[in-house]
Short mmCIF file of C-alpha atoms in Angstrom, two decimals:
data_model
loop_
_atom_site.label_atom_id
_atom_site.label_comp_id
_atom_site.label_asym_id
_atom_site.label_seq_id
_atom_site.Cartn_x
_atom_site.Cartn_y
_atom_site.Cartn_z
CA MET A 1 107.35 -14.08 129.86
CA SER A 2 104.63 -12.23 131.81
CA LYS A 3 101.30 -13.85 132.76
CA LYS A 4 99.70 -11.57 130.22
CA GLY A 5 102.14 -12.76 127.56
CA HIS A 6 101.43 -16.41 128.40
CA LYS A 7 97.70 -15.75 128.12
CA ARG A 8 98.17 -14.07 124.74
CA SER A 9 100.33 -16.98 123.55
CA ARG A 10 97.72 -19.52 124.60
CA LEU A 11 95.04 -17.49 122.85
CA SER A 12 97.14 -17.35 119.68
CA ASN A 13 97.62 -21.11 119.71
CA LYS A 14 93.91 -21.61 120.21
CA VAL A 15 93.08 -19.34 117.29
CA LEU A 16 95.65 -21.07 115.09
CA GLY A 17 94.20 -24.44 116.03
CA VAL A 18 90.64 -23.58 115.03
CA ILE A 19 89.47 -26.06 112.42
CA SER A 20 88.34 -24.91 109.03
CA ALA A 21 87.07 -27.29 106.34
CA LEU A 22 87.62 -26.77 102.63
CA VAL A 23 85.43 -28.96 100.45
CA LEU A 24 87.10 -30.04 97.23
CA GLY A 25 85.27 -30.69 93.96
CA GLY A 26 84.54 -34.19 92.68
CA GLY A 27 85.38 -36.61 95.49
CA GLY A 28 84.44 -34.11 98.16
CA VAL A 29 87.36 -34.69 100.52
CA ALA A 30 87.72 -32.13 103.29
CA VAL A 31 91.09 -30.61 104.09
CA VAL A 32 91.03 -29.66 107.76
CA ALA A 33 93.63 -27.03 108.58
CA GLY A 34 95.20 -26.35 111.95
CA ASN A 35 98.37 -24.94 113.50
CA ALA A 36 101.15 -26.14 111.24
CA SER A 37 104.12 -25.56 113.54
CA ALA A 38 103.12 -26.50 117.07
CA GLY A 39 101.01 -29.00 118.89
CA GLN A 40 98.14 -28.14 121.20
CA ASP A 41 100.61 -27.84 124.06
CA GLY A 42 102.88 -25.58 122.00
CA ARG A 43 105.69 -28.09 121.42
CA ALA A 44 107.11 -28.53 117.95
CA VAL A 45 109.59 -30.76 116.15
CA GLN A 46 111.52 -30.46 112.95
CA THR A 47 111.63 -32.84 110.04
CA ILE A 48 113.50 -32.82 106.75
CA ASP A 49 111.87 -31.48 103.58
CA CYS A 50 113.55 -32.48 100.32
CA PRO A 51 112.37 -31.93 96.74
CA ASP A 52 110.84 -35.11 95.31
CA VAL A 53 113.07 -35.99 92.38
CA GLY A 54 110.88 -38.89 91.25
CA GLU A 55 107.88 -36.60 90.78
CA LYS A 56 109.84 -34.49 88.27
CA LEU A 57 110.76 -37.43 86.05
CA THR A 58 107.89 -37.77 83.62
CA ALA A 59 109.93 -39.84 81.15
CA VAL A 60 112.90 -42.16 81.65
CA PRO A 61 114.37 -44.25 78.80
CA ASP A 62 113.91 -48.00 79.25
CA GLN A 63 117.66 -48.65 79.21
CA ALA A 64 118.17 -46.23 82.12
CA LYS A 65 115.16 -47.25 84.21
CA SER A 66 116.72 -49.86 86.52
CA LYS A 67 119.62 -47.64 87.57
CA VAL A 68 117.37 -44.58 87.90
CA ASP A 69 114.96 -46.52 90.13
CA ALA A 70 117.86 -47.74 92.29
CA ASN A 71 119.17 -44.19 92.71
CA LEU A 72 115.71 -42.84 93.55
CA ALA A 73 115.48 -45.46 96.29
CA LYS A 74 118.95 -44.39 97.46
CA LEU A 75 117.67 -40.82 97.82
CA ASP A 76 114.91 -42.11 100.10
CA ASP A 77 117.50 -44.00 102.16
CA GLN A 78 119.59 -40.85 102.54
CA VAL A 79 116.66 -38.75 103.76
CA ALA A 80 115.49 -41.49 106.15
CA ASP A 81 118.98 -41.87 107.63
CA ALA A 82 119.36 -38.11 108.03
CA TYR A 83 116.00 -37.86 109.80
CA LYS A 84 116.93 -40.67 112.20
CA LYS A 85 120.10 -38.75 113.15
CA LEU A 86 118.03 -35.59 113.63
CA ALA A 87 115.45 -37.36 115.82
CA ALA A 88 118.18 -39.02 117.90
CA GLY A 89 119.98 -35.70 118.43
CA GLN A 90 123.08 -36.97 116.65
CA ALA A 91 123.14 -34.12 114.13
CA LYS A 92 121.58 -30.71 113.82
CA GLY A 93 120.70 -27.95 111.40
CA ASN A 94 123.10 -26.78 108.77
CA ALA A 95 125.66 -29.54 109.31
CA LEU A 96 123.09 -32.26 108.76
CA LEU A 97 121.59 -30.52 105.73
CA GLY A 98 125.05 -29.92 104.29
CA ASP A 99 126.01 -33.59 104.55
CA LEU A 100 122.68 -34.61 103.07
CA LYS A 101 123.10 -32.22 100.14
CA GLN A 102 126.50 -33.71 99.32
CA GLN A 103 125.01 -37.20 99.26
CA ARG A 104 122.06 -36.10 97.15
CA ASP A 105 124.32 -34.19 94.74
CA GLN A 106 126.15 -37.40 93.86
CA THR A 107 123.02 -39.55 93.63
CA ILE A 108 121.08 -37.05 91.52
CA LYS A 109 124.11 -36.67 89.26
CA GLY A 110 124.02 -40.43 88.78
CA ILE A 111 120.37 -40.22 87.73
CA SER A 112 121.06 -37.32 85.38
CA ASP A 113 124.03 -39.11 83.80
CA GLU A 114 122.00 -42.27 83.16
CA ILE A 115 119.22 -40.29 81.49
CA GLY A 116 121.74 -38.24 79.51
CA ARG A 117 123.53 -41.33 78.20
CA ALA A 118 120.20 -42.43 76.78
CA GLY A 119 119.94 -39.12 74.91
CA GLN A 120 117.20 -37.53 76.99
CA SER A 121 116.86 -34.40 79.15
CA ASP A 122 117.01 -34.80 82.94
CA ALA A 123 114.25 -32.19 83.53
CA GLY A 124 116.63 -30.01 85.57
CA ILE A 125 116.83 -32.38 88.52
CA LYS A 126 120.38 -31.32 89.47
CA ALA A 127 118.84 -28.26 91.14
CA LEU A 128 116.87 -30.47 93.55
CA SER A 129 119.61 -31.63 95.92
CA ALA A 130 119.21 -29.01 98.69
CA CYS A 131 116.80 -29.77 101.55
CA THR A 132 115.35 -27.61 104.32
CA MET A 133 113.93 -28.11 107.80
CA LYS A 134 110.17 -28.18 108.24
CA ASP A 135 108.35 -27.51 111.52
CA ALA A 136 105.63 -29.86 112.70
CA PRO A 137 103.58 -30.38 115.86
CA ALA A 138 105.28 -32.67 118.37
CA ALA A 139 103.87 -36.10 119.05
CA ASP A 140 101.08 -36.39 121.56
CA ALA A 141 102.62 -37.00 124.99
CA ALA A 142 100.65 -40.23 125.48
CA ASP A 143 101.75 -41.46 122.09
CA ALA A 144 105.37 -40.57 122.84
CA LYS A 145 105.25 -42.66 126.02
CA ALA A 146 103.79 -45.54 124.03
CA ASP A 147 106.54 -45.08 121.44
CA ALA A 148 109.17 -45.20 124.18
CA ALA A 149 107.55 -48.19 125.92
CA SER A 150 107.52 -50.16 122.68
CA LYS A 151 111.30 -49.85 122.61
CA GLY A 152 111.76 -50.55 126.32
CA GLU A 153 112.88 -46.99 126.94
CA GLN A 154 112.46 -45.03 130.16
CA GLY A 155 113.02 -41.59 131.68
CA ALA A 156 115.04 -39.12 129.64
CA VAL A 157 114.88 -41.29 126.54
CA ALA A 158 111.08 -41.32 126.77
CA GLN A 159 111.17 -37.53 126.98
CA ALA A 160 113.33 -37.45 123.85
CA ALA A 161 110.86 -39.79 122.14
CA ALA A 162 108.16 -37.18 122.79
CA GLN A 163 109.97 -34.91 120.34
CA LYS A 164 109.86 -37.49 117.56
CA GLY A 165 107.36 -37.82 114.80
CA GLY A 166 103.61 -38.06 115.20
CA PRO A 167 100.87 -38.47 115.38
CA ALA A 168 100.19 -35.14 117.05
CA LYS A 169 96.96 -34.22 118.77
CA ASN A 170 95.94 -31.97 115.91
CA ASP A 171 96.25 -34.86 113.46
CA PHE A 172 92.86 -36.05 114.78
CA VAL A 173 89.40 -34.55 114.44
CA ASN A 174 85.98 -35.65 115.68
CA ILE A 175 84.11 -36.88 112.60
CA THR A 176 80.81 -35.58 113.99
CA LYS A 177 82.22 -32.02 113.78
CA ILE A 178 82.77 -32.29 110.01
CA LYS A 179 79.93 -31.32 107.69
CA PRO A 180 78.88 -33.69 104.89
CA ASN A 181 81.15 -32.98 101.92
CA VAL A 182 80.83 -35.84 99.42
CA LYS A 183 79.59 -34.86 95.96
CA ASN A 184 79.16 -37.41 93.18
CA PRO A 185 78.77 -36.44 89.50
CA ALA A 186 75.42 -37.03 87.83
CA GLN A 187 75.02 -40.14 85.66
CA ALA A 188 74.93 -39.39 81.94
CA GLY A 189 73.06 -41.44 79.36
CA ASN A 190 76.17 -43.42 78.33
CA ALA A 191 77.24 -44.14 81.90
CA SER A 192 78.66 -47.54 82.82
CA LYS A 193 76.69 -48.27 86.00
CA GLY A 194 77.81 -51.76 86.95
CA SER A 195 80.57 -53.03 89.22
CA PHE A 196 82.98 -55.92 89.60
CA THR A 197 84.28 -57.07 92.99
CA SER A 198 87.25 -59.26 93.83
CA GLN A 199 86.99 -60.92 97.24
CA CYS A 200 90.57 -61.37 98.40
CA GLY A 201 90.38 -61.57 102.19
CA ARG A 202 91.97 -59.37 104.86
CA ASN A 203 95.58 -60.57 104.70
CA GLU A 204 94.81 -63.55 106.91
CA ASN A 205 97.98 -65.20 105.59
CA GLY A 206 100.19 -62.43 107.02
CA HIS A 207 101.73 -61.15 103.79
CA PHE A 208 103.74 -58.11 104.92
CA ASN A 209 106.90 -56.43 103.68
CA PRO A 210 108.37 -52.91 103.51
CA ASP A 211 108.97 -53.11 99.75
CA ASN A 212 107.36 -51.25 96.87
CA VAL A 213 107.82 -53.05 93.57
CA ILE A 214 106.19 -50.17 91.67
CA VAL A 215 108.35 -47.31 92.94
CA ALA A 216 111.49 -49.16 94.04
CA PRO A 217 111.72 -52.45 92.13
CA GLY A 218 114.59 -54.66 93.24
CA VAL A 219 115.15 -52.74 96.48
CA SER A 220 114.49 -54.30 99.89
CA ASN A 221 112.76 -51.87 102.29
CA GLY A 222 112.23 -49.43 99.45
CA ALA A 223 109.13 -48.05 101.22
CA HIS A 224 110.61 -47.65 104.73
CA HIS A 225 107.19 -48.64 106.04
CA MET A 226 105.26 -51.92 106.24
CA HIS A 227 102.67 -52.86 103.65
CA ASP A 228 99.60 -55.10 103.95
CA TYR A 229 99.00 -57.28 100.87
CA VAL A 230 96.00 -59.16 99.49
CA GLY A 231 95.62 -60.93 96.19
CA ASN A 232 98.92 -62.05 94.67
CA LEU A 233 100.76 -64.35 97.09
CA THR A 234 104.35 -63.57 96.09
CA ALA A 235 104.43 -59.80 95.55
CA ASP A 236 107.59 -58.15 96.87
CA ALA A 237 110.37 -55.86 95.65
CA PHE A 238 111.77 -58.51 93.32
CA SER A 239 108.53 -59.49 91.58
CA THR A 240 108.40 -59.42 87.79
CA ASN A 241 105.46 -59.62 85.44
CA ASN A 242 106.28 -63.29 84.89
CA SER A 243 106.51 -64.11 88.60
CA LEU A 244 103.26 -62.30 89.35
CA ALA A 245 101.50 -64.15 86.51
CA ALA A 246 102.76 -67.49 87.87
CA SER A 247 101.67 -66.79 91.44
CA GLY A 248 98.71 -68.00 93.42
CA THR A 249 96.21 -65.58 94.90
CA THR A 250 93.98 -65.04 97.91
CA CYS A 251 91.16 -63.85 95.61
CA SER A 252 88.26 -66.27 95.26
CA ASN A 253 87.73 -65.46 91.56
CA GLY A 254 91.32 -66.18 90.51
CA ASP A 255 92.33 -62.49 90.31
CA GLN A 256 96.15 -62.55 90.59
CA SER A 257 96.43 -58.78 90.96
CA THR A 258 98.40 -57.39 93.88
CA TYR A 259 96.68 -54.89 96.15
CA TYR A 260 98.67 -53.24 98.94
CA TRP A 261 98.68 -50.31 101.36
CA PRO A 262 100.60 -49.11 104.47
CA VAL A 263 99.59 -50.91 107.64
CA LEU A 264 97.65 -49.07 110.33
CA ARG A 265 98.94 -49.40 113.89
CA LEU A 266 97.67 -48.73 117.35
CA ARG A 267 100.20 -46.54 119.13
CA ASP A 268 99.77 -48.70 122.23
CA GLY A 269 103.34 -49.30 123.40
CA LYS A 270 103.21 -52.98 122.55
CA VAL A 271 106.12 -54.67 120.81
CA GLU A 272 105.17 -55.89 117.34
CA LYS A 273 107.12 -58.64 115.60
CA ASP A 274 108.80 -56.04 113.35
CA ALA A 275 109.87 -53.80 116.26
CA LYS A 276 113.56 -54.23 115.38
CA ALA A 277 113.15 -54.72 111.64
CA PRO A 278 113.51 -52.45 108.59
CA GLY A 279 110.17 -50.86 107.74
CA GLY A 280 109.07 -51.41 111.34
CA GLY A 281 110.80 -50.12 114.45
CA GLN A 282 114.01 -49.29 112.59
CA ASP A 283 112.03 -46.75 110.56
CA GLY A 284 109.94 -45.39 113.44
CA ASN A 285 106.86 -47.52 112.73
CA VAL A 286 105.85 -48.96 116.09
CA GLY A 287 102.82 -50.42 117.84
CA THR A 288 100.32 -53.18 117.15
CA ILE A 289 99.52 -53.76 113.49
CA LEU A 290 95.75 -53.66 113.03
CA LYS A 291 94.15 -56.25 110.78
CA PRO A 292 91.27 -54.73 108.80
CA LYS A 293 87.81 -55.92 109.81
CA GLN A 294 86.84 -55.73 106.15
CA VAL A 295 88.61 -55.21 102.82
CA SER A 296 86.45 -54.30 99.83
CA LEU A 297 87.98 -54.23 96.32
CA THR A 298 85.44 -52.94 93.82
CA PHE A 299 85.89 -51.81 90.23
CA LYS A 300 83.32 -49.21 89.20
CA GLY A 301 82.25 -47.59 85.96
CA SER A 302 82.27 -44.06 84.57
CA PRO A 303 79.34 -41.64 85.04
CA THR A 304 79.82 -40.41 81.46
CA ASP A 305 81.21 -43.27 79.32
CA LYS A 306 81.59 -46.99 78.85
CA VAL A 307 84.87 -48.37 80.19
CA THR A 308 87.58 -50.12 78.24
CA ALA A 309 89.78 -52.97 79.50
CA MET A 310 92.71 -52.10 81.71
CA PRO A 311 95.94 -53.61 80.29
CA ARG A 312 97.51 -56.50 82.18
CA PHE A 313 100.43 -55.50 84.44
CA MET A 314 99.28 -51.88 84.65
CA ARG A 315 100.69 -50.19 87.76
CA VAL A 316 98.63 -47.55 89.56
CA ILE A 317 99.32 -45.60 92.75
CA THR A 318 96.80 -43.32 94.40
CA GLY A 319 97.85 -40.83 97.06
CA ASP A 320 101.33 -39.59 97.94
CA ALA A 321 103.55 -41.22 100.57
CA LYS A 322 105.44 -37.92 100.90
CA ALA A 323 102.45 -35.57 101.05
CA PHE A 324 103.55 -33.96 104.32
CA THR A 325 106.62 -32.46 102.64
CA ASN A 326 105.37 -32.50 99.01
CA GLY A 327 102.05 -30.84 99.82
CA ASN A 328 98.56 -32.23 99.29
CA ALA A 329 98.36 -31.97 95.49
CA ASN A 330 98.54 -35.75 95.06
CA ALA A 331 97.17 -36.73 98.47
CA ASN A 332 94.10 -38.78 97.73
CA ALA A 333 93.33 -41.29 100.47
CA SER A 334 90.16 -40.54 102.43
CA TRP A 335 89.55 -41.10 106.15
CA SER A 336 86.10 -41.45 107.68
CA CYS A 337 83.91 -43.55 110.02
CA THR A 338 81.15 -46.04 109.35
CA GLY A 339 77.83 -44.24 109.47
CA PHE A 340 79.54 -40.96 108.50
CA GLU A 341 81.00 -41.74 105.08
CA ASN A 342 79.33 -38.70 103.55
CA ARG A 343 82.15 -36.88 105.41
CA GLN A 344 85.62 -37.61 104.08
CA LEU A 345 88.95 -36.29 105.40
CA LYS A 346 92.26 -35.97 103.57
CA ASP A 347 94.74 -34.65 106.17
CA LYS A 348 93.18 -35.70 109.50
CA TYR A 349 92.54 -38.99 111.24
CA PRO A 350 88.92 -39.38 112.32
CA VAL A 351 87.84 -39.82 115.91
CA CYS A 352 84.82 -42.08 115.55
CA PRO A 353 81.95 -42.37 118.04
CA LYS A 354 81.40 -45.59 119.96
CA GLY A 355 80.21 -48.39 117.69
CA SER A 356 81.63 -46.76 114.55
CA ASP A 357 84.70 -48.13 112.73
CA VAL A 358 87.56 -46.17 111.14
CA VAL A 359 87.35 -46.26 107.32
CA ARG A 360 90.16 -45.77 104.80
CA THR A 361 89.06 -45.34 101.18
CA PHE A 362 91.34 -45.27 98.13
CA ASN A 363 89.68 -44.04 94.94
CA PHE A 364 92.10 -44.87 92.16
CA GLN A 365 92.47 -43.03 88.86
CA SER A 366 89.71 -43.93 86.40
CA CYS A 367 91.33 -42.88 83.10
CA PHE A 368 94.42 -44.09 81.22
CA ASP A 369 96.31 -43.00 78.14
CA GLY A 370 95.33 -46.10 76.18
CA LYS A 371 98.84 -47.53 75.77
CA ASN A 372 101.16 -47.36 78.79
CA VAL A 373 101.09 -49.68 81.81
CA ASP A 374 103.32 -47.34 83.83
CA SER A 375 105.19 -44.03 83.61
CA ALA A 376 108.44 -42.69 85.06
CA ASN A 377 106.71 -40.93 87.96
CA HIS A 378 103.96 -43.59 88.09
CA ARG A 379 101.29 -40.93 87.55
CA THR A 380 101.22 -39.50 84.03
CA HIS A 381 99.95 -42.67 82.29
CA VAL A 382 96.72 -42.43 84.31
CA ALA A 383 94.46 -39.56 85.33
CA PHE A 384 91.46 -38.68 87.44
CA ALA A 385 88.21 -37.74 85.78
CA ASP A 386 87.05 -34.14 86.20
CA LYS A 387 84.29 -33.10 88.60
CA ASN A 388 81.69 -34.17 86.01
CA GLY A 389 83.27 -37.60 85.63
CA LYS A 390 84.83 -36.95 82.20
CA CYS A 391 88.34 -38.15 81.32
CA PRO A 392 90.92 -35.63 80.01
CA ASN A 393 91.49 -35.39 76.26
CA GLY A 394 93.50 -38.34 75.02
CA PHE A 395 92.52 -40.58 77.95
CA LYS A 396 90.03 -43.44 78.07
CA ALA A 397 87.70 -44.46 80.88
CA MET A 398 88.76 -47.70 82.55
CA PRO A 399 87.34 -49.66 85.51
CA GLN A 400 87.99 -47.56 88.60
CA LEU A 401 89.37 -49.47 91.57
CA VAL A 402 87.95 -48.40 94.92
CA MET A 403 89.62 -50.00 97.94
CA ARG A 404 87.74 -49.63 101.22
CA LEU A 405 89.19 -50.81 104.54
CA THR A 406 87.53 -50.75 107.96
CA TYR A 407 89.17 -51.05 111.39
CA GLY A 408 87.85 -51.47 114.88
CA VAL A 409 89.43 -48.69 116.97
CA ALA A 410 88.24 -47.69 120.43
CA PRO A 411 87.06 -44.05 120.61
CA GLY A 412 90.02 -41.85 121.54
CA ALA A 413 92.65 -44.55 120.89
CA ARG A 414 95.75 -43.24 119.13
CA PHE A 415 96.57 -44.88 115.81
CA ALA A 416 98.72 -43.97 112.84
CA VAL A 417 99.52 -45.09 109.33
CA ASP A 418 103.04 -46.34 108.64
CA SER A 419 105.15 -43.80 106.76
CA PHE A 420 108.63 -42.79 105.67
CA PRO A 421 110.38 -41.65 108.89
CA GLU A 422 110.50 -37.98 107.95
CA GLN A 423 106.79 -37.92 107.02
CA LEU A 424 105.82 -38.24 110.72
CA HIS A 425 102.88 -40.63 110.19
CA LYS A 426 100.69 -37.85 108.85
CA PRO A 427 97.26 -38.99 107.56
CA ALA A 428 97.75 -37.17 104.24
CA THR A 429 100.61 -39.57 103.42
CA ASP A 430 98.27 -42.55 103.16
CA HIS A 431 98.24 -44.26 99.76
CA GLY A 432 97.22 -47.39 97.91
CA ASP A 433 99.04 -49.46 95.27
CA PHE A 434 97.74 -51.83 92.61
CA ILE A 435 99.19 -53.98 89.85
CA ASN A 436 96.60 -55.48 87.52
CA VAL A 437 97.36 -59.16 86.96
CA MET A 438 93.84 -60.23 85.99
CA SER A 439 93.73 -62.66 83.08
CA THR A 440 92.35 -61.26 79.83
CA GLY A 441 89.20 -63.29 80.36
CA LEU A 442 88.61 -62.01 83.88
CA MET A 443 89.24 -58.39 82.89
CA ASN A 444 86.83 -58.76 79.96
CA LYS A 445 84.22 -60.15 82.35
CA ALA A 446 84.71 -57.14 84.62
CA VAL A 447 84.33 -54.70 81.69
CA THR A 448 81.18 -56.45 80.44
CA CYS A 449 79.58 -56.42 83.88
CA ILE A 450 80.39 -52.76 84.43
CA ASN A 451 79.20 -51.63 81.00
CA ASN A 452 76.00 -53.70 81.19
CA GLY A 453 75.04 -52.34 84.59
CA GLN A 454 75.55 -55.67 86.38
CA ASN A 455 77.10 -56.20 89.81
CA CYS A 456 79.46 -59.16 89.49
CA ARG A 457 82.01 -60.94 91.68
#
């Protein structure tokens, strides 16, 4: 290419990388867009983009649920294994996608057959087996070296690691460059203005696992990334309502609920204890696990209505662990910095100024259908209020869980949230999980405090 062509190419990349902020209604989270196919140095990688079968299943008969859940987890395994082969250069393009489609055909057929035997429609999921390749910016060179160092790799292997998943330079943005974007609905006359807080520590007891009992019950490493836990002491893939109710808790008020989220890691090249374990290094999640400086678990009221008690054993997920390939429709975690929390980001990590901590905030759904503790896709039994704070028709206001985590990160240090391998540690994939195991008495106390405008612990 001529010098003129190189100059034009660099200019194009610069134009594509210009940041634009779109302020969303309600929560006011900014989506910061950049070049979707190449990093700031022009390099790009490919990942695997498969239709999310679980999202399409809005109803699964009880008798089919265990086998459907197991097959959905198997689909995740298949995609993760295919991505690992792609990243290692062991398979490419059409051959890899063809093999993956054959595997998914059989697994999706198994899901469809189970649902059909129970006399219900499979929502057309058999058409969801084919996957495509998706371009993404390559990992930052410094991060790639850290990735390689954490595995004891050198030379050519380190260069190959540079082509693996994120974070990329354009996954980060200086928080001071983002305009304030948080908008809160006005309080109506019937608003429930109180709050209830559970103090459950910062996972000082080291409760980690790569399971997800909500999405993949009974499956070890169902998340393919490591989770931090507070609250319930025994939560893992094999937990049941009975085992959760019999468990101890880290919460000072006796709240036995389980609260969990993907760990955040420094991409510092250091070998963590899970460097060779499922959910850790085996799934591309490397570097030092950061312990939060603070974990705040607060249940808030509705700006328009009184809240009603949340049923025991309700499961709620906020955010989407597959948002990089699914799109941002369900991405809901917010990234910010202390001192700048009137500026919230959905698809970028914040670069915080000196003295300011990284903040992750999970605003959970505040409405439920009044009867179900879960749903097939773990979404349709709950809902977000509209921009005015009102629940959809047929839904009731319930205490809204807000989880807020802070981390001490040096300005400019690379960090990333754990993710499914093919999701490339993108910030939009962050998510929070919650199972309500409060006793009836404790939940009633929370509802009373919230509705009466008190702030209780």
